[in-house]
Amino acid sequence: MRVAAVYYDGRSAKAHPVTLCLEDDKLLLQGKEVVRREVLTGLEIQPPLASTPWVVLFADGARCEVADSRGFAELFPGTDSRVAALENSWRWSGFALLLVLVIAGAGYVWGLPYAAQRLAERIPVELAQSLDRQVLADLDRHLLQPSRLSPERQGQINAKLGNLVLADEAGRPAGLEFRASAELGANAFTLPGGNVVVLDALIELADDDEQIVAVLLHEMGHVAGRHALRQLLQASAVGLALAWYVGDFSQVLAAAPALLLEARYSREFERDADQFAADALKANAIPPGRLADMLQKLEAARQGNYNRKFADGLDYLSSHPSSEERINRLRSQ
């Protein structure tokens, strides 16, 4: 049996009309200007895609194109076009696209958080601390002002945290950074390296030091879980991948403050931080309801006039679970 084909020698663009047939374990290619015999095991056969022809590749770079799919299948009984048929099927193409989307979605929902957690556990403390210094310096330039609290008052708050009994010492903050901010209002937030920023308005909002300690213990729950670093890694995943490829992390580091302010903790992170705070409060003979009291105060404060663009990302009450659910859970412990 012979099948018509077009042969290209790999050295020029000239097309040579030829016929193909089999001679035992060899392919015989004959044309007006070319004759070749090649062992079948030395050939590479590429199936067609859509309306493209079958392609036979030779080891020296030559190629042969066969438009007669039926004749090619008869010439090479071991080949079939099932893969090509699947590639040309809208149904199977749609299924493949759906499968890719499902895998990508699963990677985003479960794979990315898992990878961020594992990476956060392996980042050296010194590197995380240097990131904190850069993030805080940038925030100081654009968003934060020096604290108006006296050194004595700052020392009192530090001393109260230092005297707390903690089941998980990993929650000890690397340090407390006291600042003021008209834009962020009553807030405290954790930096990726474990430092906790405490804003004056939060201290002023609290009725007593137990409420301040309760909020800071919530932040210490984020420290223990390295939530801020994990959140930053998740938010900058694409940037990190690009930075790893080109070897330049400067743009990712420059974007870290904005990512930190705009990223919201997940339901799991907030629940874990609340539970850390509740357990620590009970261990120190302080009712977990003191954190609930402070959450209610923050709920009222968030209705104020400070800049929601920044504050929403850091607000304890802007992320899931809802403030009412969290308050009820804390009061029930």
CSV table of C-alpha atoms in Angstrom, one decimal:
chain,number,residue,atom,x,y,z
A,1,MET,CA,0.0,0.0,0.0
A,2,ARG,CA,1.2,3.5,-0.9
A,3,VAL,CA,0.2,6.8,0.7
A,4,ALA,CA,0.8,10.2,-0.8
A,5,ALA,CA,2.8,12.7,1.3
A,6,VAL,CA,5.0,15.8,1.1
A,7,TYR,CA,8.6,15.6,2.1
A,8,TYR,CA,10.9,18.4,3.4
A,9,ASP,CA,14.6,17.6,3.7
A,10,GLY,CA,15.2,20.1,6.6
A,11,ARG,CA,17.8,22.1,4.6
A,12,SER,CA,15.4,24.1,2.4
A,13,ALA,CA,11.7,25.0,2.2
A,14,LYS,CA,11.2,23.1,-1.0
A,15,ALA,CA,8.3,20.6,-0.9
A,16,HIS,CA,8.9,17.2,-2.5
A,17,PRO,CA,5.8,15.1,-3.5
A,18,VAL,CA,6.4,11.5,-2.4
A,19,THR,CA,4.7,8.2,-1.7
A,20,LEU,CA,5.2,6.1,1.4
A,21,CYS,CA,5.1,2.4,1.8
A,22,LEU,CA,6.5,-0.2,4.2
A,23,GLU,CA,9.3,-2.7,3.5
A,24,ASP,CA,9.5,-5.0,6.4
A,25,ASP,CA,10.8,-2.9,9.3
A,26,LYS,CA,11.6,0.1,7.2
A,27,LEU,CA,9.7,3.0,5.7
A,28,LEU,CA,10.3,3.6,2.0
A,29,LEU,CA,9.9,7.1,0.7
A,30,GLN,CA,10.0,7.7,-3.0
A,31,GLY,CA,9.7,10.8,-5.1
A,32,LYS,CA,11.0,12.3,-8.3
A,33,GLU,CA,14.0,13.8,-6.6
A,34,VAL,CA,14.3,11.8,-3.4
A,35,VAL,CA,14.4,8.2,-2.2
A,36,ARG,CA,14.9,7.2,1.5
A,37,ARG,CA,14.7,4.1,3.5
A,38,GLU,CA,14.5,4.5,7.3
A,39,VAL,CA,14.1,2.0,10.1
A,40,LEU,CA,10.7,2.5,11.7
A,41,THR,CA,12.2,2.7,15.2
A,42,GLY,CA,14.2,5.7,14.2
A,43,LEU,CA,11.1,7.8,13.3
A,44,GLU,CA,9.0,10.0,15.4
A,45,ILE,CA,5.3,10.2,14.5
A,46,GLN,CA,3.3,13.3,15.6
A,47,PRO,CA,-0.5,13.0,15.4
A,48,PRO,CA,-2.6,15.7,13.8
A,49,LEU,CA,-4.2,18.6,15.7
A,50,ALA,CA,-7.4,19.9,14.2
A,51,SER,CA,-7.0,20.0,10.4
A,52,THR,CA,-3.2,19.6,10.4
A,53,PRO,CA,-1.6,16.5,8.8
A,54,TRP,CA,0.2,13.6,10.3
A,55,VAL,CA,4.0,14.4,10.6
A,56,VAL,CA,6.8,11.9,10.4
A,57,LEU,CA,10.1,13.3,11.8
A,58,PHE,CA,13.5,11.9,10.7
A,59,ALA,CA,16.6,11.9,12.9
A,60,ASP,CA,18.4,14.3,10.6
A,61,GLY,CA,15.7,17.0,10.8
A,62,ALA,CA,13.8,16.1,7.7
A,63,ARG,CA,10.0,15.7,7.9
A,64,CYS,CA,7.2,14.2,6.0
A,65,GLU,CA,3.6,15.4,6.1
A,66,VAL,CA,0.6,13.1,5.4
A,67,ALA,CA,-2.8,14.6,4.9
A,68,ASP,CA,-4.6,11.3,4.3
A,69,SER,CA,-5.4,10.2,7.8
A,70,ARG,CA,-7.2,7.1,6.8
A,71,GLY,CA,-4.4,5.9,4.5
A,72,PHE,CA,-1.8,6.7,7.2
A,73,ALA,CA,-3.7,4.7,9.8
A,74,GLU,CA,-3.8,1.7,7.3
A,75,LEU,CA,-0.1,2.1,6.6
A,76,PHE,CA,0.8,2.3,10.3
A,77,PRO,CA,-1.8,0.1,12.1
A,78,GLY,CA,-0.2,0.7,15.4
A,79,THR,CA,-1.1,4.4,15.3
A,80,ASP,CA,-4.5,5.9,15.9
A,81,SER,CA,-5.9,9.3,16.2
A,82,ARG,CA,-7.8,8.9,19.5
A,83,VAL,CA,-5.6,11.6,21.1
A,84,ALA,CA,-6.1,13.9,18.2
A,85,ALA,CA,-9.9,13.2,18.3
A,86,LEU,CA,-9.9,14.2,21.9
A,87,GLU,CA,-7.9,17.3,21.2
A,88,ASN,CA,-10.4,18.3,18.4
A,89,SER,CA,-13.5,17.6,20.5
A,90,TRP,CA,-15.2,20.6,22.0
A,91,ARG,CA,-16.7,18.4,24.7
A,92,TRP,CA,-13.4,17.0,25.8
A,93,SER,CA,-11.7,20.4,25.4
A,94,GLY,CA,-14.3,21.9,27.7
A,95,PHE,CA,-13.9,19.1,30.2
A,96,ALA,CA,-10.1,19.6,30.2
A,97,LEU,CA,-10.6,23.4,30.7
A,98,LEU,CA,-13.0,22.7,33.6
A,99,LEU,CA,-10.5,20.3,35.1
A,100,VAL,CA,-7.8,22.9,34.9
A,101,LEU,CA,-10.0,25.4,36.6
A,102,VAL,CA,-10.9,23.0,39.4
A,103,ILE,CA,-7.3,22.1,40.0
A,104,ALA,CA,-6.3,25.8,39.9
A,105,GLY,CA,-9.1,26.6,42.4
A,106,ALA,CA,-8.2,23.8,44.7
A,107,GLY,CA,-4.6,25.0,44.6
A,108,TYR,CA,-5.7,28.5,45.5
A,109,VAL,CA,-8.0,27.4,48.3
A,110,TRP,CA,-5.9,24.7,49.9
A,111,GLY,CA,-2.6,24.4,48.1
A,112,LEU,CA,-1.5,28.1,48.5
A,113,PRO,CA,-2.3,28.3,52.2
A,114,TYR,CA,-0.5,25.1,52.9
A,115,ALA,CA,2.5,26.2,50.9
A,116,ALA,CA,2.5,29.6,52.7
A,117,GLN,CA,2.4,27.8,56.1
A,118,ARG,CA,5.3,25.5,55.2
A,119,LEU,CA,7.4,28.4,53.8
A,120,ALA,CA,6.6,30.7,56.8
A,121,GLU,CA,7.9,27.9,59.1
A,122,ARG,CA,11.2,27.9,57.3
A,123,ILE,CA,11.9,31.6,56.9
A,124,PRO,CA,14.7,32.5,59.4
A,125,VAL,CA,13.8,34.8,62.3
A,126,GLU,CA,16.5,37.3,61.2
A,127,LEU,CA,15.0,37.6,57.7
A,128,ALA,CA,11.5,38.1,59.1
A,129,GLN,CA,12.8,40.7,61.6
A,130,SER,CA,14.5,42.6,58.7
A,131,LEU,CA,11.2,42.5,56.9
A,132,ASP,CA,9.5,44.0,59.9
A,133,ARG,CA,12.0,46.9,60.0
A,134,GLN,CA,11.4,47.7,56.4
A,135,VAL,CA,7.6,47.5,56.7
A,136,LEU,CA,7.5,49.6,59.8
A,137,ALA,CA,9.8,52.2,58.3
A,138,ASP,CA,7.5,52.5,55.3
A,139,LEU,CA,4.4,52.8,57.5
A,140,ASP,CA,6.1,55.5,59.6
A,141,ARG,CA,6.8,57.5,56.5
A,142,HIS,CA,3.3,57.3,55.1
A,143,LEU,CA,0.7,56.3,57.7
A,144,LEU,CA,1.9,56.2,61.3
A,145,GLN,CA,3.0,59.0,63.7
A,146,PRO,CA,5.0,58.8,66.9
A,147,SER,CA,3.1,57.7,69.9
A,148,ARG,CA,1.9,60.2,72.4
A,149,LEU,CA,2.0,57.7,75.3
A,150,SER,CA,4.6,58.4,77.9
A,151,PRO,CA,7.5,56.0,78.2
A,152,GLU,CA,6.2,55.1,81.7
A,153,ARG,CA,2.8,54.0,80.2
A,154,GLN,CA,4.5,52.1,77.4
A,155,GLY,CA,6.6,50.4,80.1
A,156,GLN,CA,3.5,49.4,82.1
A,157,ILE,CA,1.9,47.7,79.1
A,158,ASN,CA,5.2,45.9,78.2
A,159,ALA,CA,5.5,44.7,81.8
A,160,LYS,CA,1.9,43.3,81.9
A,161,LEU,CA,2.6,41.3,78.8
A,162,GLY,CA,5.9,40.1,80.2
A,163,ASN,CA,4.3,38.8,83.3
A,164,LEU,CA,1.6,36.8,81.6
A,165,VAL,CA,1.6,33.0,81.8
A,166,LEU,CA,1.5,31.5,78.3
A,167,ALA,CA,1.0,27.9,77.3
A,168,ASP,CA,2.6,28.7,73.9
A,169,GLU,CA,5.6,30.9,74.3
A,170,ALA,CA,5.8,31.2,70.5
A,171,GLY,CA,3.1,33.9,71.0
A,172,ARG,CA,5.5,36.3,72.7
A,173,PRO,CA,5.8,39.2,70.4
A,174,ALA,CA,9.3,40.2,69.2
A,175,GLY,CA,8.4,43.6,70.5
A,176,LEU,CA,5.7,46.2,70.9
A,177,GLU,CA,5.8,49.2,68.7
A,178,PHE,CA,3.7,52.1,70.0
A,179,ARG,CA,2.4,54.5,67.3
A,180,ALA,CA,-0.5,56.9,66.6
A,181,SER,CA,-2.5,57.1,63.4
A,182,ALA,CA,-5.6,59.2,62.5
A,183,GLU,CA,-6.2,56.9,59.5
A,184,LEU,CA,-6.2,53.6,61.3
A,185,GLY,CA,-8.0,54.7,64.5
A,186,ALA,CA,-8.2,52.2,67.4
A,187,ASN,CA,-6.1,49.3,66.3
A,188,ALA,CA,-3.3,46.9,66.9
A,189,PHE,CA,-1.7,44.7,64.3
A,190,THR,CA,1.0,42.1,63.9
A,191,LEU,CA,3.9,42.5,61.5
A,192,PRO,CA,5.3,39.5,59.5
A,193,GLY,CA,8.3,39.1,61.8
A,194,GLY,CA,6.3,39.0,65.0
A,195,ASN,CA,6.4,42.6,66.2
A,196,VAL,CA,3.0,44.1,67.3
A,197,VAL,CA,2.1,47.7,66.5
A,198,VAL,CA,-0.2,49.2,69.1
A,199,LEU,CA,-2.0,52.5,68.3
A,200,ASP,CA,-2.7,55.2,70.9
A,201,ALA,CA,-6.4,55.2,70.0
A,202,LEU,CA,-6.7,51.6,71.1
A,203,ILE,CA,-5.2,52.4,74.5
A,204,GLU,CA,-7.5,55.4,74.9
A,205,LEU,CA,-10.6,53.3,73.9
A,206,ALA,CA,-10.1,50.6,76.5
A,207,ASP,CA,-11.7,50.9,79.9
A,208,ASP,CA,-8.8,49.2,81.7
A,209,ASP,CA,-5.6,47.4,81.2
A,210,GLU,CA,-7.3,44.0,81.1
A,211,GLN,CA,-9.1,45.0,77.8
A,212,ILE,CA,-5.8,46.1,76.4
A,213,VAL,CA,-4.1,42.9,77.4
A,214,ALA,CA,-7.0,40.9,75.8
A,215,VAL,CA,-6.5,42.6,72.5
A,216,LEU,CA,-2.8,42.2,72.6
A,217,LEU,CA,-3.2,38.5,73.4
A,218,HIS,CA,-5.4,38.2,70.3
A,219,GLU,CA,-2.4,39.6,68.3
A,220,MET,CA,-0.1,37.2,70.1
A,221,GLY,CA,-2.3,34.4,68.7
A,222,HIS,CA,-1.4,35.8,65.3
A,223,VAL,CA,2.3,35.8,66.3
A,224,ALA,CA,2.1,32.2,67.4
A,225,GLY,CA,0.6,31.1,64.2
A,226,ARG,CA,2.8,33.4,62.0
A,227,HIS,CA,-0.4,34.5,60.4
A,228,ALA,CA,0.8,37.8,59.2
A,229,LEU,CA,3.8,36.2,57.4
A,230,ARG,CA,1.6,33.5,55.9
A,231,GLN,CA,-1.0,36.1,54.8
A,232,LEU,CA,1.7,38.2,53.2
A,233,LEU,CA,3.2,35.1,51.4
A,234,GLN,CA,-0.3,34.2,50.1
A,235,ALA,CA,-1.1,37.7,49.0
A,236,SER,CA,2.2,38.1,47.2
A,237,ALA,CA,2.5,34.6,45.8
A,238,VAL,CA,2.6,35.7,42.1
A,239,GLY,CA,5.1,38.4,42.9
A,240,LEU,CA,7.3,36.0,44.9
A,241,ALA,CA,7.3,33.5,42.0
A,242,LEU,CA,8.3,36.2,39.6
A,243,ALA,CA,10.9,37.5,42.0
A,244,TRP,CA,12.3,34.0,42.5
A,245,TYR,CA,12.6,33.7,38.7
A,246,VAL,CA,14.3,37.0,38.0
A,247,GLY,CA,16.2,37.1,41.4
A,248,ASP,CA,14.9,40.6,42.4
A,249,PHE,CA,12.8,40.7,45.6
A,250,SER,CA,12.9,44.5,45.9
A,251,GLN,CA,9.5,45.0,44.3
A,252,VAL,CA,7.9,42.4,46.6
A,253,LEU,CA,9.4,44.0,49.7
A,254,ALA,CA,8.3,47.5,48.5
A,255,ALA,CA,4.7,46.2,48.2
A,256,ALA,CA,4.7,44.5,51.6
A,257,PRO,CA,3.2,47.4,53.6
A,258,ALA,CA,0.3,47.7,51.2
A,259,LEU,CA,-0.3,44.0,51.1
A,260,LEU,CA,-0.2,43.9,54.9
A,261,LEU,CA,-2.8,46.6,55.3
A,262,GLU,CA,-5.2,45.3,52.6
A,263,ALA,CA,-5.0,41.6,53.4
A,264,ARG,CA,-7.7,40.3,55.7
A,265,TYR,CA,-7.2,37.3,58.0
A,266,SER,CA,-9.1,34.2,57.2
A,267,ARG,CA,-11.9,32.8,59.4
A,268,GLU,CA,-9.5,30.2,60.6
A,269,PHE,CA,-6.7,32.7,61.5
A,270,GLU,CA,-9.2,34.9,63.5
A,271,ARG,CA,-10.7,31.9,65.3
A,272,ASP,CA,-7.2,30.6,66.2
A,273,ALA,CA,-6.1,34.0,67.5
A,274,ASP,CA,-9.4,34.4,69.5
A,275,GLN,CA,-8.9,31.0,71.1
A,276,PHE,CA,-5.2,31.7,71.9
A,277,ALA,CA,-6.4,34.9,73.7
A,278,ALA,CA,-9.2,33.1,75.5
A,279,ASP,CA,-6.9,30.4,76.8
A,280,ALA,CA,-4.3,32.8,77.9
A,281,LEU,CA,-6.8,35.1,79.6
A,282,LYS,CA,-8.2,32.1,81.6
A,283,ALA,CA,-4.7,31.0,82.5
A,284,ASN,CA,-4.1,34.5,84.0
A,285,ALA,CA,-7.5,34.6,85.8
A,286,ILE,CA,-9.0,37.1,83.4
A,287,PRO,CA,-12.4,36.4,81.9
A,288,PRO,CA,-12.3,35.9,78.1
A,289,GLY,CA,-15.3,38.2,78.0
A,290,ARG,CA,-12.9,41.1,78.4
A,291,LEU,CA,-11.9,40.5,74.8
A,292,ALA,CA,-15.5,40.4,73.8
A,293,ASP,CA,-16.0,43.8,75.6
A,294,MET,CA,-13.2,45.3,73.6
A,295,LEU,CA,-14.6,43.9,70.4
A,296,GLN,CA,-17.9,45.6,71.1
A,297,LYS,CA,-16.0,48.9,71.6
A,298,LEU,CA,-14.1,48.4,68.4
A,299,GLU,CA,-17.4,47.7,66.6
A,300,ALA,CA,-18.6,51.1,67.7
A,301,ALA,CA,-15.3,52.8,66.9
A,302,ARG,CA,-15.2,51.5,63.4
A,303,GLN,CA,-18.3,53.5,62.6
A,304,GLY,CA,-16.2,56.7,63.2
A,305,ASN,CA,-14.5,59.0,60.8
A,306,TYR,CA,-11.1,57.4,60.3
A,307,ASN,CA,-10.0,56.2,56.9
A,308,ARG,CA,-11.8,53.0,56.0
A,309,LYS,CA,-9.6,52.3,53.1
A,310,PHE,CA,-6.8,51.3,55.4
A,311,ALA,CA,-8.6,50.4,58.6
A,312,ASP,CA,-10.9,47.7,57.1
A,313,GLY,CA,-7.9,45.5,56.3
A,314,LEU,CA,-6.7,45.6,59.9
A,315,ASP,CA,-10.1,45.7,61.7
A,316,TYR,CA,-10.8,42.8,63.9
A,317,LEU,CA,-14.5,43.1,63.0
A,318,SER,CA,-14.2,43.4,59.2
A,319,SER,CA,-13.3,39.8,58.5
A,320,HIS,CA,-15.0,36.4,59.1
A,321,PRO,CA,-16.3,35.1,61.4
A,322,SER,CA,-18.7,38.0,62.2
A,323,SER,CA,-18.2,40.1,65.3
A,324,GLU,CA,-21.4,38.8,66.9
A,325,GLU,CA,-20.4,35.2,66.4
A,326,ARG,CA,-16.9,35.9,67.9
A,327,ILE,CA,-18.3,37.9,70.8
A,328,ASN,CA,-20.8,35.1,71.7
A,329,ARG,CA,-18.1,32.5,71.5
A,330,LEU,CA,-15.8,34.4,73.8
A,331,ARG,CA,-18.5,35.1,76.3
A,332,SER,CA,-19.4,31.4,76.4
A,333,GLN,CA,-15.9,30.3,77.6
